[in-house]
PDB file of C-alpha atoms in Angstrom:
ATOM      1  CA  MET A 203      72.721  71.612  97.785  1.00  0.00           C
ATOM      2  CA  ALA A 204      71.832  68.195  98.741  1.00  0.00           C
ATOM      3  CA  SER A 205      70.531  67.082 101.916  1.00  0.00           C
ATOM      4  CA  SER A 206      73.434  66.271 104.608  1.00  0.00           C
ATOM      5  CA  GLU A 207      71.209  63.969 106.820  1.00  0.00           C
ATOM      6  CA  PHE A 208      72.390  60.704 105.147  1.00  0.00           C
ATOM      7  CA  VAL A 209      75.016  59.504 102.852  1.00  0.00           C
ATOM      8  CA  TYR A 210      74.788  61.745  99.406  1.00  0.00           C
ATOM      9  CA  LEU A 211      72.875  59.138  97.253  1.00  0.00           C
ATOM     10  CA  TYR A 212      74.608  59.196  94.124  1.00  0.00           C
ATOM     11  CA  PRO A 213      73.174  59.079  90.832  1.00  0.00           C
ATOM     12  CA  TRP A 214      75.558  58.861  87.563  1.00  0.00           C
ATOM     13  CA  SER A 215      77.588  55.381  87.046  1.00  0.00           C
ATOM     14  CA  ALA A 216      80.700  53.733  88.459  1.00  0.00           C
ATOM     15  CA  GLU A 217      82.367  54.403  85.277  1.00  0.00           C
ATOM     16  CA  GLU A 218      81.478  58.002  84.614  1.00  0.00           C
ATOM     17  CA  SER A 219      81.842  58.431  88.956  1.00  0.00           C
ATOM     18  CA  LEU A 220      85.787  57.927  87.507  1.00  0.00           C
ATOM     19  CA  ARG A 221      85.773  60.480  84.205  1.00  0.00           C
ATOM     20  CA  ARG A 222      84.581  63.034  86.644  1.00  0.00           C
ATOM     21  CA  ASP A 223      86.954  61.870  89.105  1.00  0.00           C
ATOM     22  CA  GLU A 224      84.214  61.147  91.896  1.00  0.00           C
ATOM     23  CA  LEU A 225      84.798  56.897  93.035  1.00  0.00           C
ATOM     24  CA  SER A 226      84.283  58.174  96.568  1.00  0.00           C
ATOM     25  CA  LEU A 227      81.190  59.381  96.882  1.00  0.00           C
ATOM     26  CA  TRP A 228      80.877  56.572  93.871  1.00  0.00           C
ATOM     27  CA  ARG A 229      81.000  54.024  95.966  1.00  0.00           C
ATOM     28  CA  ALA A 230      80.348  55.425 100.265  1.00  0.00           C
ATOM     29  CA  SER A 231      76.911  55.900  98.130  1.00  0.00           C
ATOM     30  CA  HIS A 232      77.012  51.993  96.341  1.00  0.00           C
ATOM     31  CA  GLN A 233      77.557  51.218  99.994  1.00  0.00           C
ATOM     32  CA  ALA A 234      74.478  52.664 101.857  1.00  0.00           C
ATOM     33  CA  ASN A 235      72.596  50.672  99.198  1.00  0.00           C
ATOM     34  CA  VAL A 236      73.832  47.740  99.955  1.00  0.00           C
ATOM     35  CA  ALA A 237      72.780  48.664 103.802  1.00  0.00           C
ATOM     36  CA  CYS A 238      69.628  49.643 102.238  1.00  0.00           C
ATOM     37  CA  LYS A 239      68.940  46.556 100.898  1.00  0.00           C
ATOM     38  CA  GLU A 240      69.919  44.508 104.029  1.00  0.00           C
ATOM     39  CA  ALA A 241      67.853  47.053 106.161  1.00  0.00           C
ATOM     40  CA  ILE A 242      65.127  46.937 103.657  1.00  0.00           C
ATOM     41  CA  GLU A 243      65.168  42.691 103.927  1.00  0.00           C
ATOM     42  CA  ALA A 244      65.642  43.085 107.652  1.00  0.00           C
ATOM     43  CA  ALA A 245      62.377  44.964 108.124  1.00  0.00           C
ATOM     44  CA  VAL A 246      60.334  42.424 105.917  1.00  0.00           C
ATOM     45  CA  ARG A 247      60.921  39.610 108.325  1.00  0.00           C
ATOM     46  CA  GLN A 248      60.529  41.365 111.770  1.00  0.00           C
ATOM     47  CA  HIS A 249      57.719  43.534 110.146  1.00  0.00           C
ATOM     48  CA  PHE A 250      55.910  40.110 108.254  1.00  0.00           C
ATOM     49  CA  ASP A 251      53.624  37.699 109.470  1.00  0.00           C
ATOM     50  CA  GLY A 252      52.993  35.791 106.171  1.00  0.00           C
ATOM     51  CA  ALA A 253      50.044  37.071 104.937  1.00  0.00           C
ATOM     52  CA  HIS A 254      50.552  41.632 106.159  1.00  0.00           C
ATOM     53  CA  LEU A 255      52.954  43.735 106.756  1.00  0.00           C
ATOM     54  CA  ASP A 256      52.134  45.660 109.844  1.00  0.00           C
ATOM     55  CA  ASP A 257      52.015  49.759 110.217  1.00  0.00           C
ATOM     56  CA  ASN A 258      55.604  50.129 111.281  1.00  0.00           C
ATOM     57  CA  CYS A 259      57.697  47.817 108.905  1.00  0.00           C
ATOM     58  CA  LEU A 260      58.861  51.226 107.148  1.00  0.00           C
ATOM     59  CA  ASP A 261      60.336  53.042 109.861  1.00  0.00           C
ATOM     60  CA  GLU A 262      63.652  51.801 111.142  1.00  0.00           C
ATOM     61  CA  VAL A 263      64.047  52.077 107.208  1.00  0.00           C
ATOM     62  CA  LEU A 264      63.281  55.287 106.372  1.00  0.00           C
ATOM     63  CA  GLN A 265      65.582  56.637 109.823  1.00  0.00           C
ATOM     64  CA  ALA A 266      68.369  55.142 108.638  1.00  0.00           C
ATOM     65  CA  PHE A 267      68.070  56.078 105.447  1.00  0.00           C
ATOM     66  CA  GLY A 268      65.248  58.785 104.181  1.00  0.00           C
ATOM     67  CA  TYR A 269      63.036  58.187 101.135  1.00  0.00           C
ATOM     68  CA  GLN A 270      65.322  58.953  98.353  1.00  0.00           C
ATOM     69  CA  ARG A 271      67.755  55.894  98.487  1.00  0.00           C
ATOM     70  CA  THR A 272      64.759  54.115 100.365  1.00  0.00           C
ATOM     71  CA  ALA A 273      63.463  54.446  96.931  1.00  0.00           C
ATOM     72  CA  TRP A 274      66.471  54.269  95.056  1.00  0.00           C
ATOM     73  CA  VAL A 275      66.873  50.615  96.615  1.00  0.00           C
ATOM     74  CA  LEU A 276      63.034  49.769  96.128  1.00  0.00           C
ATOM     75  CA  ALA A 277      63.185  51.002  92.569  1.00  0.00           C
ATOM     76  CA  ASN A 278      66.707  49.134  91.443  1.00  0.00           C
ATOM     77  CA  THR A 279      64.821  45.775  92.363  1.00  0.00           C
ATOM     78  CA  LEU A 280      62.187  45.520  91.317  1.00  0.00           C
ATOM     79  CA  GLN A 281      63.864  47.210  87.611  1.00  0.00           C
ATOM     80  CA  GLN A 282      65.823  44.454  88.166  1.00  0.00           C
ATOM     81  CA  MET A 283      62.664  41.654  88.855  1.00  0.00           C
ATOM     82  CA  ASP A 284      60.648  43.492  86.142  1.00  0.00           C
ATOM     83  CA  TRP A 285      60.277  40.069  84.426  1.00  0.00           C
ATOM     84  CA  ASP A 286      58.498  38.040  87.872  1.00  0.00           C
ATOM     85  CA  GLY A 287      54.529  39.035  88.620  1.00  0.00           C
ATOM     86  CA  ARG A 288      54.304  38.587  92.009  1.00  0.00           C
ATOM     87  CA  PHE A 289      54.363  42.742  91.767  1.00  0.00           C
ATOM     88  CA  SER A 290      51.190  44.930  91.332  1.00  0.00           C
ATOM     89  CA  LEU A 291      52.051  46.378  87.418  1.00  0.00           C
ATOM     90  CA  GLN A 292      51.407  49.952  89.594  1.00  0.00           C
ATOM     91  CA  ASN A 293      54.868  48.844  91.412  1.00  0.00           C
ATOM     92  CA  LYS A 294      56.322  47.965  88.397  1.00  0.00           C
ATOM     93  CA  ALA A 295      55.281  51.051  86.592  1.00  0.00           C
ATOM     94  CA  TRP A 296      56.495  53.418  89.579  1.00  0.00           C
ATOM     95  CA  ALA A 297      59.690  52.041  89.961  1.00  0.00           C
ATOM     96  CA  ARG A 298      60.263  52.415  85.574  1.00  0.00           C
ATOM     97  CA  LYS A 299      60.476  56.077  86.894  1.00  0.00           C
ATOM     98  CA  THR A 300      63.106  56.368  88.422  1.00  0.00           C
ATOM     99  CA  ASP A 301      66.496  56.946  86.075  1.00  0.00           C
ATOM    100  CA  ILE A 302      68.972  54.107  87.410  1.00  0.00           C
ATOM    101  CA  PRO A 303      72.879  53.947  85.067  1.00  0.00           C
ATOM    102  CA  GLU A 304      72.415  50.148  84.011  1.00  0.00           C
ATOM    103  CA  GLU A 305      75.605  48.442  85.729  1.00  0.00           C
ATOM    104  CA  ARG A 306      76.893  44.755  87.025  1.00  0.00           C
ATOM    105  CA  HIS A 307      76.893  46.373  90.749  1.00  0.00           C
ATOM    106  CA  ASN A 308      73.216  47.369  90.655  1.00  0.00           C
ATOM    107  CA  ARG A 309      72.546  43.435  91.709  1.00  0.00           C
ATOM    108  CA  TYR A 310      74.599  43.420  95.374  1.00  0.00           C
ATOM    109  CA  PHE A 311      71.270  46.355  95.794  1.00  0.00           C
ATOM    110  CA  VAL A 312      68.338  43.684  94.506  1.00  0.00           C
ATOM    111  CA  VAL A 313      66.209  43.502  97.392  1.00  0.00           C
ATOM    112  CA  GLY A 314      66.206  39.407  98.583  1.00  0.00           C
ATOM    113  CA  SER A 315      62.818  39.781 100.191  1.00  0.00           C
ATOM    114  CA  HIS A 316      60.183  36.981  99.076  1.00  0.00           C
ATOM    115  CA  PRO A 317      58.843  39.062  95.931  1.00  0.00           C
ATOM    116  CA  ALA A 318      55.091  38.639  97.447  1.00  0.00           C
ATOM    117  CA  ALA A 319      56.264  40.747 100.702  1.00  0.00           C
ATOM    118  CA  LEU A 320      57.954  42.776  98.822  1.00  0.00           C
ATOM    119  CA  ASP A 321      55.131  44.360  97.363  1.00  0.00           C
ATOM    120  CA  GLY A 322      53.092  44.804 100.378  1.00  0.00           C
ATOM    121  CA  PHE A 323      56.184  47.186 101.292  1.00  0.00           C
ATOM    122  CA  VAL A 324      57.389  48.941  97.350  1.00  0.00           C
ATOM    123  CA  THR A 325      53.231  50.432  97.960  1.00  0.00           C
ATOM    124  CA  ARG A 326      53.571  51.073 102.417  1.00  0.00           C
ATOM    125  CA  TYR A 327      56.171  53.027 100.677  1.00  0.00           C
ATOM    126  CA  ARG A 328      54.730  54.921  98.565  1.00  0.00           C
ATOM    127  CA  GLU A 329      51.787  55.433 100.395  1.00  0.00           C
ATOM    128  CA  ALA A 330      54.317  56.634 103.006  1.00  0.00           C
ATOM    129  CA  TYR A 331      55.191  59.508 100.527  1.00  0.00           C
ATOM    130  CA  GLN A 332      52.722  60.574  99.005  1.00  0.00           C
ATOM    131  CA  ALA A 333      50.941  61.538 102.125  1.00  0.00           C
ATOM    132  CA  LEU A 334      54.338  64.283 102.654  1.00  0.00           C
ATOM    133  CA  GLY A 335      51.283  66.035 100.305  1.00  0.00           C
ATOM    134  CA  LEU A 336      54.821  67.219  98.041  1.00  0.00           C
ATOM    135  CA  PHE A 337      54.319  69.121  94.897  1.00  0.00           C
ATOM    136  CA  ASN A 338      55.282  67.062  92.032  1.00  0.00           C
ATOM    137  CA  PRO A 339      56.498  67.838  88.116  1.00  0.00           C
ATOM    138  CA  GLU A 340      52.802  66.767  86.908  1.00  0.00           C
ATOM    139  CA  GLN A 341      51.564  70.206  88.729  1.00  0.00           C
ATOM    140  CA  CYS A 342      53.979  72.576  86.888  1.00  0.00           C
ATOM    141  CA  GLU A 343      52.945  74.638  83.633  1.00  0.00           C
ATOM    142  CA  PRO A 344      54.501  71.988  80.759  1.00  0.00           C
ATOM    143  CA  LYS A 345      58.576  72.922  79.994  1.00  0.00           C
ATOM    144  CA  SER A 346      59.019  76.245  82.692  1.00  0.00           C
ATOM    145  CA  PHE A 347      62.545  74.925  82.629  1.00  0.00           C
ATOM    146  CA  SER A 348      63.000  75.597  78.999  1.00  0.00           C
ATOM    147  CA  THR A 349      60.446  78.262  77.743  1.00  0.00           C
ATOM    148  CA  LEU A 350      58.803  80.259  80.709  1.00  0.00           C
ATOM    149  CA  ASP A 351      59.673  83.558  82.407  1.00  0.00           C
ATOM    150  CA  TYR A 352      59.727  82.695  86.093  1.00  0.00           C
ATOM    151  CA  LYS A 353      59.587  86.300  87.676  1.00  0.00           C
ATOM    152  CA  GLY A 354      55.999  87.816  89.418  1.00  0.00           C
ATOM    153  CA  LYS A 355      55.497  82.842  89.460  1.00  0.00           C
ATOM    154  CA  VAL A 356      55.361  80.497  92.004  1.00  0.00           C
ATOM    155  CA  LEU A 357      58.083  77.952  91.574  1.00  0.00           C
ATOM    156  CA  VAL A 358      58.074  74.611  93.094  1.00  0.00           C
ATOM    157  CA  LEU A 359      61.097  74.010  94.370  1.00  0.00           C
ATOM    158  CA  SER A 360      63.604  70.401  93.829  1.00  0.00           C
ATOM    159  CA  PRO A 361      62.940  68.061  97.164  1.00  0.00           C
ATOM    160  CA  GLU A 362      66.279  66.391  95.914  1.00  0.00           C
ATOM    161  CA  VAL A 363      67.538  70.282  97.047  1.00  0.00           C
ATOM    162  CA  LEU A 364      66.038  69.947 100.201  1.00  0.00           C
ATOM    163  CA  LYS A 365      66.985  67.993 103.898  1.00  0.00           C
ATOM    164  CA  GLU A 366      64.265  65.547 104.025  1.00  0.00           C
ATOM    165  CA  SER A 367      64.085  66.329 107.593  1.00  0.00           C
ATOM    166  CA  CYS A 368      62.190  69.801 105.188  1.00  0.00           C
ATOM    167  CA  TRP A 369      60.105  67.896 102.844  1.00  0.00           C
ATOM    168  CA  THR A 370      56.594  69.681 103.515  1.00  0.00           C
ATOM    169  CA  PRO A 371      54.963  71.938 101.086  1.00  0.00           C
ATOM    170  CA  GLN A 372      55.243  74.877 102.917  1.00  0.00           C
ATOM    171  CA  ALA A 373      59.360  74.638 101.698  1.00  0.00           C
ATOM    172  CA  GLN A 374      59.147  73.893  98.239  1.00  0.00           C
ATOM    173  CA  LEU A 375      56.619  77.349  97.115  1.00  0.00           C
ATOM    174  CA  TRP A 376      59.219  80.186  96.621  1.00  0.00           C
ATOM    175  CA  TYR A 377      57.950  83.496  94.828  1.00  0.00           C
ATOM    176  CA  ALA A 378      60.243  83.982  92.414  1.00  0.00           C
ATOM    177  CA  HIS A 379      61.605  88.376  92.808  1.00  0.00           C
ATOM    178  CA  ASP A 380      64.548  88.587  90.021  1.00  0.00           C
ATOM    179  CA  GLY A 381      67.554  87.298  88.954  1.00  0.00           C
ATOM    180  CA  PHE A 382      68.649  86.236  85.442  1.00  0.00           C
ATOM    181  CA  GLY A 383      68.067  82.936  86.003  1.00  0.00           C
ATOM    182  CA  CYS A 384      64.386  84.674  85.793  1.00  0.00           C
ATOM    183  CA  SER A 385      64.915  84.544  81.826  1.00  0.00           C
ATOM    184  CA  PRO A 386      65.328  80.376  80.524  1.00  0.00           C
ATOM    185  CA  THR A 387      67.455  82.062  77.548  1.00  0.00           C
ATOM    186  CA  ALA A 388      69.973  84.153  79.791  1.00  0.00           C
ATOM    187  CA  ILE A 389      73.156  82.627  80.521  1.00  0.00           C
ATOM    188  CA  GLY A 390      72.908  83.517  84.789  1.00  0.00           C
ATOM    189  CA  ARG A 391      71.194  80.888  86.878  1.00  0.00           C
ATOM    190  CA  SER A 392      70.562  82.501  89.915  1.00  0.00           C
ATOM    191  CA  ILE A 393      67.318  83.465  91.113  1.00  0.00           C
ATOM    192  CA  ARG A 394      66.386  85.550  93.838  1.00  0.00           C
ATOM    193  CA  CYS A 395      63.639  84.257  95.731  1.00  0.00           C
ATOM    194  CA  THR A 396      61.166  84.380  98.826  1.00  0.00           C
ATOM    195  CA  CYS A 397      59.989  81.032 100.700  1.00  0.00           C
ATOM    196  CA  LEU A 398      55.309  81.689 100.745  1.00  0.00           C
ATOM    197  CA  GLY A 399      56.344  78.531 103.817  1.00  0.00           C
ATOM    198  CA  ASP A 400      58.512  80.362 105.669  1.00  0.00           C
ATOM    199  CA  GLY A 401      58.890  83.909 104.954  1.00  0.00           C
ATOM    200  CA  GLU A 402      62.671  83.211 104.580  1.00  0.00           C
ATOM    201  CA  MET A 403      64.584  85.398 101.219  1.00  0.00           C
ATOM    202  CA  THR A 404      67.438  83.763  99.574  1.00  0.00           C
ATOM    203  CA  ARG A 405      68.426  82.561  96.082  1.00  0.00           C
ATOM    204  CA  TRP A 406      68.222  79.672  93.816  1.00  0.00           C
ATOM    205  CA  ASP A 407      69.503  78.194  90.686  1.00  0.00           C
ATOM    206  CA  ARG A 408      66.742  78.334  87.811  1.00  0.00           C
ATOM    207  CA  THR A 409      67.826  74.043  87.941  1.00  0.00           C
ATOM    208  CA  ASP A 410      67.075  73.573  91.717  1.00  0.00           C
ATOM    209  CA  PHE A 411      63.364  74.500  90.375  1.00  0.00           C
ATOM    210  CA  ILE A 412      60.668  71.594  89.099  1.00  0.00           C
ATOM    211  CA  GLY A 413      59.018  74.307  87.565  1.00  0.00           C
ATOM    212  CA  VAL A 414      56.566  76.899  87.787  1.00  0.00           C
ATOM    213  CA  LEU A 415      53.096  75.669  90.056  1.00  0.00           C
ATOM    214  CA  LYS A 416      49.808  76.133  87.866  1.00  0.00           C
ATOM    215  CA  ASP A 417      47.308  78.464  89.191  1.00  0.00           C
ATOM    216  CA  GLU A 418      44.138  75.282  89.425  1.00  0.00           C
ATOM    217  CA  PHE A 419      47.733  73.615  92.195  1.00  0.00           C
ATOM    218  CA  LEU A 420      48.119  76.960  94.239  1.00  0.00           C
ATOM    219  CA  PRO A 421      47.147  77.299  97.854  1.00  0.00           C
ATOM    220  CA  GLU A 422      44.824  80.196  99.554  1.00  0.00           C
ATOM    221  CA  TRP A 423      47.989  79.744 101.967  1.00  0.00           C
ATOM    222  CA  ALA A 424      50.342  80.635  99.182  1.00  0.00           C
ATOM    223  CA  ALA A 425      48.239  82.825  96.898  1.00  0.00           C
ATOM    224  CA  GLU A 426      47.741  85.176  99.557  1.00  0.00           C
ATOM    225  CA  LYS A 427      51.947  85.609 100.047  1.00  0.00           C
ATOM    226  CA  GLN A 428      52.060  86.164  97.605  1.00  0.00           C
ATOM    227  CA  ALA A 429      49.657  88.654  96.636  1.00  0.00           C
ATOM    228  CA  GLU A 430      51.370  90.735  99.730  1.00  0.00           C
ATOM    229  CA  LEU A 431      54.874  89.952  97.823  1.00  0.00           C
ATOM    230  CA  ARG A 432      53.675  91.304  94.640  1.00  0.00           C
ATOM    231  CA  GLY A 433      51.965  93.883  95.051  1.00  0.00           C
ATOM    232  CA  PRO A 434      54.541  96.039  95.992  1.00  0.00           C
ATOM    233  CA  GLU A 435      56.821  95.687  93.034  1.00  0.00           C
ATOM    234  CA  GLN A 436      54.260  96.063  91.084  1.00  0.00           C
ATOM    235  CA  ALA A 437      52.915  99.306  92.308  1.00  0.00           C
ATOM    236  CA  LEU A 438      57.399  99.845  92.078  1.00  0.00           C
ATOM    237  CA  GLU A 439      56.479  99.157  88.254  1.00  0.00           C
ATOM    238  CA  GLU A 440      52.536 101.112  87.471  1.00  0.00           C
ATOM    239  CA  THR A 441      55.865 104.517  88.297  1.00  0.00           C
ATOM    240  CA  GLN A 442      58.655 103.359  86.757  1.00  0.00           C
ATOM    241  CA  GLN A 443      56.258 102.946  83.369  1.00  0.00           C
ATOM    242  CA  GLY A 444      54.906 106.167  84.373  1.00  0.00           C
ATOM    243  CA  MET A 445      57.980 107.969  84.482  1.00  0.00           C
ATOM    244  CA  THR A 446      58.930 106.258  81.670  1.00  0.00           C
ATOM    245  CA  MET A 447      55.874 108.130  79.742  1.00  0.00           C
ATOM    246  CA  GLY A 448      55.601 110.838  81.058  1.00  0.00           C
TER     247      GLY A 448
END
């Protein structure tokens, strides 16, 4: 389920929203994009002293619009101004990773702040997001979704299905018990899981996960919880196998 803290960030074009009969969602999201753009411009004016941005430049923008929309607006701006050499190569490369549909409406949420100051704002955003310590696709097994059976594995939940107030590494790691969604080839997608952070058990869709976490990135606390959950299941499997062989 998507975050309800902020206006839904609509990921498709206006044309696609018409095809899906979701124009109202696109319109609300576009208006929020424009408002976020204006908030970023105001933040740069307020927090840039002509040479540096102060440490609080992000606070009001993130509080009002969240990480996802702020990133969307910043990435769109750098994509539209990719020709400008005043943006760092690192920030341009970061912006290109966001798949924003190309349409004429994008120009309405291009941040108009001075590129040198805005480049610093983008860097500050990236540092703030990195400080959250969230797991990412590079820390997951390659082609997890299409090739791996998830049963008994530690899965990484996508931040996009969580409220941003729940964006922690602990909330991302889930142990997969069972469900049709464990198989990459099954029609069903539901997976019964337990959160390794707080012990909550629920069902998620296979598409809600980024993938299977690589062992090298598994925190000690998560490994201990996985062992607790895996132990009884493994004992039951061994008992059932013994009864079958007997």
